[in-house]
Tab-separated table of C-alpha atoms and ligand atoms in Angstrom:
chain	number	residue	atom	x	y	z
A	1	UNK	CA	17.954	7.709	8.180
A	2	UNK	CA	15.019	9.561	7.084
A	3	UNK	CA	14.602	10.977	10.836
A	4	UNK	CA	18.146	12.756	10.067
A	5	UNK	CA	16.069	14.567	7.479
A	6	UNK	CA	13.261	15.887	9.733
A	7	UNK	CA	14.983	16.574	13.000
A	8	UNK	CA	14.684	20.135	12.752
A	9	UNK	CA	11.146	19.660	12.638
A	10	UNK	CA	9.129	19.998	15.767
A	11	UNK	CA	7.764	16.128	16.670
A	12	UNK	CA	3.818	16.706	17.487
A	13	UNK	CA	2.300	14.129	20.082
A	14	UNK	CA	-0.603	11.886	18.339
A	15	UNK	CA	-3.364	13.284	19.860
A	16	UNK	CA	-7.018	13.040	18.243
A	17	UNK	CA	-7.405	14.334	15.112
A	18	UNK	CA	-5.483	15.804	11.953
A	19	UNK	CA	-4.643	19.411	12.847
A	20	UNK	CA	-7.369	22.287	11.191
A	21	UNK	CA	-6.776	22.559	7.468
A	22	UNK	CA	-5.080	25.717	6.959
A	23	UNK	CA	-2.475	24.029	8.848
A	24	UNK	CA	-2.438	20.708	6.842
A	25	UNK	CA	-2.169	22.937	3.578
A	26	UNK	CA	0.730	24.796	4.647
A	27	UNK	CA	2.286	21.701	6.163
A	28	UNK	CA	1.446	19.500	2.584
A	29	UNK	CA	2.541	22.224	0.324
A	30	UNK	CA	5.967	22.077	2.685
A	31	UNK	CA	6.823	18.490	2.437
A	32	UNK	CA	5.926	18.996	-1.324
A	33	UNK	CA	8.523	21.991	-1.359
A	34	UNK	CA	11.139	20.202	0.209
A	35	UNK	CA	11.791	17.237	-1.641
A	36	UNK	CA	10.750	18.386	-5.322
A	37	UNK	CA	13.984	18.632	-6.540
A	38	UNK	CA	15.394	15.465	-4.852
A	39	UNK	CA	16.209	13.314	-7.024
A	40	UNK	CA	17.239	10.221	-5.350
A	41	UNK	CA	16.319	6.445	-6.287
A	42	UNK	CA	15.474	4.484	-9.720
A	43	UNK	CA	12.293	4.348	-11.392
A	44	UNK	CA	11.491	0.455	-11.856
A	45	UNK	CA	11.623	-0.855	-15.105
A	46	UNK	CA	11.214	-4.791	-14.641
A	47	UNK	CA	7.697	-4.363	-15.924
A	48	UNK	CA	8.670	-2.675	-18.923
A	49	UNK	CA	5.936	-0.174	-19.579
A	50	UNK	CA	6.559	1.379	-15.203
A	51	UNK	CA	10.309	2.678	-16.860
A	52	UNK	CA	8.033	5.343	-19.323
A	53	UNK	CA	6.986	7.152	-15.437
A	54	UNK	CA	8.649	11.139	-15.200
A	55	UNK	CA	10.738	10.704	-12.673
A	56	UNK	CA	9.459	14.500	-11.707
A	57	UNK	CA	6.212	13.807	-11.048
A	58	UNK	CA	5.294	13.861	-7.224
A	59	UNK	CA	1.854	14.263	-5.492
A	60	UNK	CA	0.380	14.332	-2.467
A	61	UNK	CA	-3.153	13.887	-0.729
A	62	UNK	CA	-4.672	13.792	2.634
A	63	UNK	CA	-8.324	12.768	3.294
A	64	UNK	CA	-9.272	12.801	6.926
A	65	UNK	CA	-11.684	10.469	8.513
A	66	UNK	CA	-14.404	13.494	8.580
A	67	UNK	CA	-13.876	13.643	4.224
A	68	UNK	CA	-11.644	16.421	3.930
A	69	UNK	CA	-9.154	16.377	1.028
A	70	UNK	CA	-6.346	18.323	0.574
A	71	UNK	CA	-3.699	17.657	-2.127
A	72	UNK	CA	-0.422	19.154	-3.900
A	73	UNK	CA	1.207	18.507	-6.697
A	74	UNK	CA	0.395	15.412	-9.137
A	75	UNK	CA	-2.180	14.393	-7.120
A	76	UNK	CA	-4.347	13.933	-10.318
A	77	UNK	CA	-2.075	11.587	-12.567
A	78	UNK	CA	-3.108	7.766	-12.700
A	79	UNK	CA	-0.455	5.119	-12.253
A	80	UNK	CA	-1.148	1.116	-11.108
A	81	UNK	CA	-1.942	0.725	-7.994
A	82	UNK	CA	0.795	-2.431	-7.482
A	83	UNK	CA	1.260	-4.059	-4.928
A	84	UNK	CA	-0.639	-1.089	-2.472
A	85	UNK	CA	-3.573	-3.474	-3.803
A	86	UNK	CA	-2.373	-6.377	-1.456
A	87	UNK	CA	-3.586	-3.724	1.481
A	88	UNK	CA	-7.170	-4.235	0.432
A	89	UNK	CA	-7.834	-7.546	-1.125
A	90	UNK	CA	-6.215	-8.704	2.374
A	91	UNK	CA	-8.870	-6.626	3.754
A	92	UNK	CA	-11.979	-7.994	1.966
A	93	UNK	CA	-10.421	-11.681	1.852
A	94	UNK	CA	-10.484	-11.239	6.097
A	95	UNK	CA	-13.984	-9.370	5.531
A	96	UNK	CA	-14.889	-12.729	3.877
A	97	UNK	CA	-13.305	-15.744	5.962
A	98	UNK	CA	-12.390	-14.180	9.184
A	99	UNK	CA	-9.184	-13.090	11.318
A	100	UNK	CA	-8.192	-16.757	12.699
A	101	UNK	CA	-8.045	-17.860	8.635
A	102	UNK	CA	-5.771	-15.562	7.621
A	103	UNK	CA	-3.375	-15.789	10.678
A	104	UNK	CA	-3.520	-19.756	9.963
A	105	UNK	CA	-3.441	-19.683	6.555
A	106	UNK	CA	-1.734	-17.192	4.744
A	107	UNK	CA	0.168	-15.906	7.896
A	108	UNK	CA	1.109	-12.559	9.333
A	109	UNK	CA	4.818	-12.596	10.423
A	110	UNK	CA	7.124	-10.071	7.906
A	111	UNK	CA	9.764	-12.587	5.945
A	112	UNK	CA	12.754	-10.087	6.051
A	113	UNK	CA	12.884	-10.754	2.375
A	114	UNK	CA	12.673	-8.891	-0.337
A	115	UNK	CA	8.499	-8.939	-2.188
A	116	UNK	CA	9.097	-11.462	-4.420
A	117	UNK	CA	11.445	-14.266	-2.325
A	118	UNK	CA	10.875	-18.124	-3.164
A	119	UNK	CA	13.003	-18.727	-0.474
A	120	UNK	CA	10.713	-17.179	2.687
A	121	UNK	CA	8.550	-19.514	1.346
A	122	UNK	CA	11.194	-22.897	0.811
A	123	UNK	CA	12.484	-21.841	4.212
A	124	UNK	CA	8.815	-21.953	6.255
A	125	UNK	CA	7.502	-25.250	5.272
A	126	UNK	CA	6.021	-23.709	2.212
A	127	UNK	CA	3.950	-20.889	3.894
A	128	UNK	CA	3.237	-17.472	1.863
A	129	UNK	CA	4.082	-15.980	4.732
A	130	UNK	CA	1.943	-12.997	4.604
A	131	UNK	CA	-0.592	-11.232	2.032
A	132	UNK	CA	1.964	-8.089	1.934
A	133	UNK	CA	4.965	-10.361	-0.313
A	134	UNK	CA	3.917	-11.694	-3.692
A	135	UNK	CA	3.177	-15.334	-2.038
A	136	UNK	CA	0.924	-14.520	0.355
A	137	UNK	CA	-0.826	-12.232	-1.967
A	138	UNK	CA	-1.356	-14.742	-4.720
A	139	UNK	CA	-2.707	-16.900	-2.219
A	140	UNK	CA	-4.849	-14.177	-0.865
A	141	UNK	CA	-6.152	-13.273	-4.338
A	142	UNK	CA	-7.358	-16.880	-4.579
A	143	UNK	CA	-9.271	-16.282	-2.043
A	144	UNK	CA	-11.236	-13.895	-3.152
A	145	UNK	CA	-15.387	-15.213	-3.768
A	146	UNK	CA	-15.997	-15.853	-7.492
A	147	UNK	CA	-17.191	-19.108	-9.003
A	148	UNK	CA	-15.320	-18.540	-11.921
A	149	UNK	CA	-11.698	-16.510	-12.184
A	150	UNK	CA	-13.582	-13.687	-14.165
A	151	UNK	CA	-16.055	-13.214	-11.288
A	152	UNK	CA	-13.217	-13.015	-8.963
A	153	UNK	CA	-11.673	-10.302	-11.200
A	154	UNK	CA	-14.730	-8.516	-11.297
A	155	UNK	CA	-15.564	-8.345	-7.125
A	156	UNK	CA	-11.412	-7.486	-6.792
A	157	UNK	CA	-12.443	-4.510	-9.456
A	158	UNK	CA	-15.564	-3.619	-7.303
A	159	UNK	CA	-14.085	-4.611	-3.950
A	160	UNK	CA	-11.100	-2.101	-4.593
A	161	UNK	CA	-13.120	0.628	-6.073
A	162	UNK	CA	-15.532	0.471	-2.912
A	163	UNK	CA	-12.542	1.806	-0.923
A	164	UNK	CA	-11.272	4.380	-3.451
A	165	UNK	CA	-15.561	5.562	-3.585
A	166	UNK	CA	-15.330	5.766	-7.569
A	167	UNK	CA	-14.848	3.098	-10.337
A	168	UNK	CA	-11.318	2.499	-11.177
A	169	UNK	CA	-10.165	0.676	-14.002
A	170	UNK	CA	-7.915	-1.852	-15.321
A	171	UNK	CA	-4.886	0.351	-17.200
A	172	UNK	CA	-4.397	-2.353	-19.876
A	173	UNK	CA	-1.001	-1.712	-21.191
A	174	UNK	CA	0.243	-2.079	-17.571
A	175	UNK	CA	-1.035	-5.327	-17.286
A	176	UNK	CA	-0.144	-6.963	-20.548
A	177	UNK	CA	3.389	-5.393	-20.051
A	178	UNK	CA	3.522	-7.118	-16.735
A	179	UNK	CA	2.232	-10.278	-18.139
A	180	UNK	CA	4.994	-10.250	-20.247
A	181	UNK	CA	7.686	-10.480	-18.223
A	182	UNK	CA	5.787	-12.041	-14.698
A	183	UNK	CA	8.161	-15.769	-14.911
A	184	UNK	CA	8.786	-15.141	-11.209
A	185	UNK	CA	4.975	-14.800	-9.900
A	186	UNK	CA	4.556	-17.693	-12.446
A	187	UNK	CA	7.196	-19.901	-10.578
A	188	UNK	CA	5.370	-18.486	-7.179
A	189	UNK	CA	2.121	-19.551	-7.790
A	190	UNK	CA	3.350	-23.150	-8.866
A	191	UNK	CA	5.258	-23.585	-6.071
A	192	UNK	CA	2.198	-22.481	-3.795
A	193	UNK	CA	0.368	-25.541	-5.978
A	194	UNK	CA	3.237	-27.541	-4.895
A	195	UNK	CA	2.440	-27.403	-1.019
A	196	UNK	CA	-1.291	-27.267	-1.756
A	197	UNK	CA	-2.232	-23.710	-0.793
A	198	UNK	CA	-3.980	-22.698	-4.024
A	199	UNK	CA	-7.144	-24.658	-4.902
A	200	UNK	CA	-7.141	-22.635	-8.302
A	201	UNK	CA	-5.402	-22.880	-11.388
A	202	UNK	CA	-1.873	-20.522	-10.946
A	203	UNK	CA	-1.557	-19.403	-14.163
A	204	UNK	CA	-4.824	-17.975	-13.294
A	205	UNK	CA	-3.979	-16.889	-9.866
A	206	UNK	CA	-1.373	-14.726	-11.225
A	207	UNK	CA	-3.804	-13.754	-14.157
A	208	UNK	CA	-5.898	-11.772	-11.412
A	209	UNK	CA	-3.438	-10.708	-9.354
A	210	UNK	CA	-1.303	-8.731	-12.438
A	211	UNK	CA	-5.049	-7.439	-12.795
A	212	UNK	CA	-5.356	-6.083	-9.883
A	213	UNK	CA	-2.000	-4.216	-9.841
A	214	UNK	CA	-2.573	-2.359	-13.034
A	215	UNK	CA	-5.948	-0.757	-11.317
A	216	UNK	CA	-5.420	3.039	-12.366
A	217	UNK	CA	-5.472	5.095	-9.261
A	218	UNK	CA	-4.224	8.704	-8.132
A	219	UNK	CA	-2.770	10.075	-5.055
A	220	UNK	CA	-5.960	10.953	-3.923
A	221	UNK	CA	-7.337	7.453	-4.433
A	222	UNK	CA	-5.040	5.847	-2.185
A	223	UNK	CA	-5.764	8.805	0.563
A	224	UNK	CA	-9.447	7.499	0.175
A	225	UNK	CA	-8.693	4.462	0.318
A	226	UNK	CA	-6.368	4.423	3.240
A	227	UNK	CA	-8.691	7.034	5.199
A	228	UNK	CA	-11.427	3.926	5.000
A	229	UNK	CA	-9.373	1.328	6.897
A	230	UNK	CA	-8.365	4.685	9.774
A	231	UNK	CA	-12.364	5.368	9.763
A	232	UNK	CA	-13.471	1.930	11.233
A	233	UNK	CA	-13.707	0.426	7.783
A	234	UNK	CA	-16.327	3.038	6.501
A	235	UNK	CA	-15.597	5.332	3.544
A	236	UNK	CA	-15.526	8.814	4.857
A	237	UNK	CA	-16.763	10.014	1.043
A	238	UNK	CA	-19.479	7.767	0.403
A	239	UNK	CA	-19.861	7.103	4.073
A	240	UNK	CA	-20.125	2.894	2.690
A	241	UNK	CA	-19.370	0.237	5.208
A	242	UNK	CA	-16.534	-1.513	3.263
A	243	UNK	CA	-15.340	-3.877	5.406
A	244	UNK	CA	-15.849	-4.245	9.755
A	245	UNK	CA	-13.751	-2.063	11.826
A	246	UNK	CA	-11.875	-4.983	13.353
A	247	UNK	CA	-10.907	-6.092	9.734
A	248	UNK	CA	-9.687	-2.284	9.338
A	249	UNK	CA	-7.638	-2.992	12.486
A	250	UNK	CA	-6.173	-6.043	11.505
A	251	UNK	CA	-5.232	-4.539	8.189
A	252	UNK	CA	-3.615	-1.818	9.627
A	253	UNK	CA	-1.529	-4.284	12.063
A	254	UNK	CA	-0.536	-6.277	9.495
A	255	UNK	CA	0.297	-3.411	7.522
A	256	UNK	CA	2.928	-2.184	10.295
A	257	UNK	CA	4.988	-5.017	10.147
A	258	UNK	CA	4.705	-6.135	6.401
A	259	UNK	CA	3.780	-2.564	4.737
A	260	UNK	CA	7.395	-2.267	3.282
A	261	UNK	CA	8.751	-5.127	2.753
A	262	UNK	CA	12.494	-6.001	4.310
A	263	UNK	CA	12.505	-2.370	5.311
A	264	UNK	CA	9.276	-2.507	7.344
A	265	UNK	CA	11.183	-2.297	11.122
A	266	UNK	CA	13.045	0.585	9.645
A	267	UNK	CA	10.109	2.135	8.141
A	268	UNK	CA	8.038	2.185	11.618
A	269	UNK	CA	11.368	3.061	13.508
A	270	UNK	CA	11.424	6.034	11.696
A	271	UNK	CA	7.851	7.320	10.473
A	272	UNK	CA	5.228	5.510	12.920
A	273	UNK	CA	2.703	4.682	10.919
A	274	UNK	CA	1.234	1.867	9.037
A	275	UNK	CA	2.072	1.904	5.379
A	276	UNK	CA	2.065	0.200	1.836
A	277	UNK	CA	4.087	0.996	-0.980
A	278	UNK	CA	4.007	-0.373	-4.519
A	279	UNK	CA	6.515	-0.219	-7.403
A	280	UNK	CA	4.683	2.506	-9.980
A	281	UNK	CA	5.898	4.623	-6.582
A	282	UNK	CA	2.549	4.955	-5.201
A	283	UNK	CA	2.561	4.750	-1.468
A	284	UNK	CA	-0.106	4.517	1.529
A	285	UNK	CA	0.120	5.649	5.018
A	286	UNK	CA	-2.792	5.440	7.751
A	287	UNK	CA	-3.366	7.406	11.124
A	288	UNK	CA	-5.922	5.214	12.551
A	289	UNK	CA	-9.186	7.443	13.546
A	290	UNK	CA	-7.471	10.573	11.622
A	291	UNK	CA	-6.837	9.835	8.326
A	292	UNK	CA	-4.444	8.972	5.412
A	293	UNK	CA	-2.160	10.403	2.967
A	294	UNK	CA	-1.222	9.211	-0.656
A	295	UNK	CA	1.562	9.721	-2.582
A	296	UNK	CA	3.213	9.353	-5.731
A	297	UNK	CA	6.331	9.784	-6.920
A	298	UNK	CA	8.492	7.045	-9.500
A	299	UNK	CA	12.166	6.665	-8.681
A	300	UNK	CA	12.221	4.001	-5.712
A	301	UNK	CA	14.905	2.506	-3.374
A	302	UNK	CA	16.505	-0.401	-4.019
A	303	UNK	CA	13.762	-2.574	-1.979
A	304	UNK	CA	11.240	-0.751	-4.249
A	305	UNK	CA	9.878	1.767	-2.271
A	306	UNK	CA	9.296	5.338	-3.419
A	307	UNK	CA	11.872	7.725	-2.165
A	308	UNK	CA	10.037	11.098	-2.263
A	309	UNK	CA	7.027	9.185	-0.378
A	310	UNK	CA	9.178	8.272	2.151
A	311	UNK	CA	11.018	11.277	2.898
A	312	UNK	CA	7.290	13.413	2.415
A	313	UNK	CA	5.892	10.781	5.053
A	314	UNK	CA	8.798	11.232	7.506
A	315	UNK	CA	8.009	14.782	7.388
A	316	UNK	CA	4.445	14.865	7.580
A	317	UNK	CA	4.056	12.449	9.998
A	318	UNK	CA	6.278	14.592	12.555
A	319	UNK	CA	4.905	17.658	11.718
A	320	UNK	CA	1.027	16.802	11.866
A	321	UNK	CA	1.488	14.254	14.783
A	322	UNK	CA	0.433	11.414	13.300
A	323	UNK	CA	3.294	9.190	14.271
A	324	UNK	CA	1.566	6.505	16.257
A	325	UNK	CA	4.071	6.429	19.024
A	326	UNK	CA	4.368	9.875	19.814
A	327	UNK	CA	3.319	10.563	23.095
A	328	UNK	CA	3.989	13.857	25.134
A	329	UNK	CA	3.983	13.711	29.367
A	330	UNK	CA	0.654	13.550	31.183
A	331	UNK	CA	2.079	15.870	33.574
A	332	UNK	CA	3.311	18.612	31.182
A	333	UNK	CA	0.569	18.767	29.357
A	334	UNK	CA	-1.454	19.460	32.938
A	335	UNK	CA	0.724	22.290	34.248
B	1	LIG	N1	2.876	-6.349	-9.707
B	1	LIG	C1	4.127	-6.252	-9.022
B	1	LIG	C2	4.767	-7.612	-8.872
B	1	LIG	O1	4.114	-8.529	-8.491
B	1	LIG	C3	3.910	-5.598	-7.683
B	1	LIG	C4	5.177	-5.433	-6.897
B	1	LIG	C5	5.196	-4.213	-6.003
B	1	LIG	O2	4.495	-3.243	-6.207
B	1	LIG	O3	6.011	-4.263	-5.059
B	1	LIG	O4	5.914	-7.793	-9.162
């Protein structure tokens, strides 16, 4: 679908690094170009406040793993970070208790179900499944250190901002609109209580989880961000040791098969790379040992993933060989 798009577009083999940056200017400022005036999906509006986004606006950054930055467009505007926020916590929860934990219990198969199913979970003996659909990531958020829920808050806050290498903070309108209207991740987190795989309160589980998805962050934030987990785990700004390289590279894994949702098969069929999307149309995508791009732009699909993203990442990834599975002949490349 979105290789239809890009097959005019010469497919680079993923060899070592991001290309020199002339050539990722040109090539950003392109797949900015081309999709400006598409106007394609539906900007969410089951959190209230998300329906006020421009559907216009559209950005896009690239940090590589050596710090460079390059961005286009809206690259500057804040919007909630969402569910591109699972991504992370996963990360530091794994930082905490360890790879075999997670696989046992929170899981790492995708559901094939849209983010917010109570069936994946009625269906698998009561398993969340994995921390990239609301169940697992409730779960996961539980699991974050903290004696108290407000201490949990607070190293999610610091945890998060560690990858983005700057402070970011809670947007509160997001979250109270969200908080409003949040009976489904309510009826989640009780039913996790049901099976037993929350040992706190859910009403407070979901409490810092909605926190956590109204974190204000820009395009360039989640290029930061995502350029941590393809640099080993270390931030290439600050050059901080977030979390282990083998936590990096078990985020990223889980990441390609749970990134976007029901669509994540398609997604890596198509664009080869390790992604997360969220519903403020924020999106994610990571070229392990290169770098990452962020982008933003509202309207969304109708399994909540931002259109313009999409389409930008099919194009990018082809045209700056990051697609992970893009190899060209030894021979060939001899002679
Ligand atoms: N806070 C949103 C929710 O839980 C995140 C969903 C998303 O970004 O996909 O409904």
């Amino acid at each position: 679908m979105f290789e239809a798009d890009v097959q005019n577009v010469t497919q680079q083999a993923a060899t070592g690094a991001v290309p020199a940056g002339n050539r990722v200017r040109e090539v950003i400022s392109e797949a900015h170009q081309r999709y400006a005036e598409h106007t394609d999906g539906q900007v969410a509006d089951y959190i209230p406040i998300l329906a006020h986004a421009d559907p216009n606006w559209y950005g896009i950054s690239l940090v590589d793993v050596s710090g460079k930055s390059f961005s286009v467009g809206d690259s500057q505007i804040e919007f909630s970070i969402q569910s591109i926020s699972k991504a992370f916590i996963f990360a530091l929860v794994c930082q905490e208790l360890g790879h075999e934990v997670m696989h046992q219990r929170i899981g790492v198969n995708n559901t094939g179900l849209p983010f917010n199913s109570v069936m994946a979970m009625e269906l698998n003996d009561g398993s969340p499944m994995n921390s990239m659909v609301n169940a697992g990531a409730l779960a996961t958020s539980a699991l974050i250190p903290g004696r108290t829920t407000a201490e949990q808050w607070e190293n999610i806050r610091i945890g998060l901002s560690r990858f983005a290498g700057r402070s970011l903070e809670l947007d509160g309108e997001v979250y109270q609109s969200e908080m409003k209207t949040n009976f489904r991740n309510k009826a989640i987190a009780r039913l996790l209580e049901s099976y037993a795989r929350i040992d706190i309160d859910p009403l407070e589980v979901v409490d810092i989880y909605t926190r956590q998805c109204s974190l204000r962050v820009t395009s360039t934030d989640l290029a930061v961000m995502g350029a941590t987990l393809a640099d080993g785990g270390v931030n290439p700004l600050t050059g901080e040791q977030v979390v282990g390289s083998e936590v990096a590279r078990d985020t990223l894994a889980l990441l390609a098969s749970c990134g976007l949702y029901e669509r994540s098969g398609e997604w890596l069929f198509e664009i080869g790379l390790p992604a997360k999307s969220g519903v403020s149309g924020g999106m994610v995508a990571i070229a392990p040992g290169k770098g990452a791009l962020g982008l933003y732009s509202p309207p969304l699909d109708s399994a909540g993933n931002s259109v313009r993203s999409q389409r930008a990442c099919a194009y990018l990834s082809r045209a700056l060989g990051l697609n992970l599975f893009a190899s060209s002949a030894y021979q060939s490349a001899k002679g």
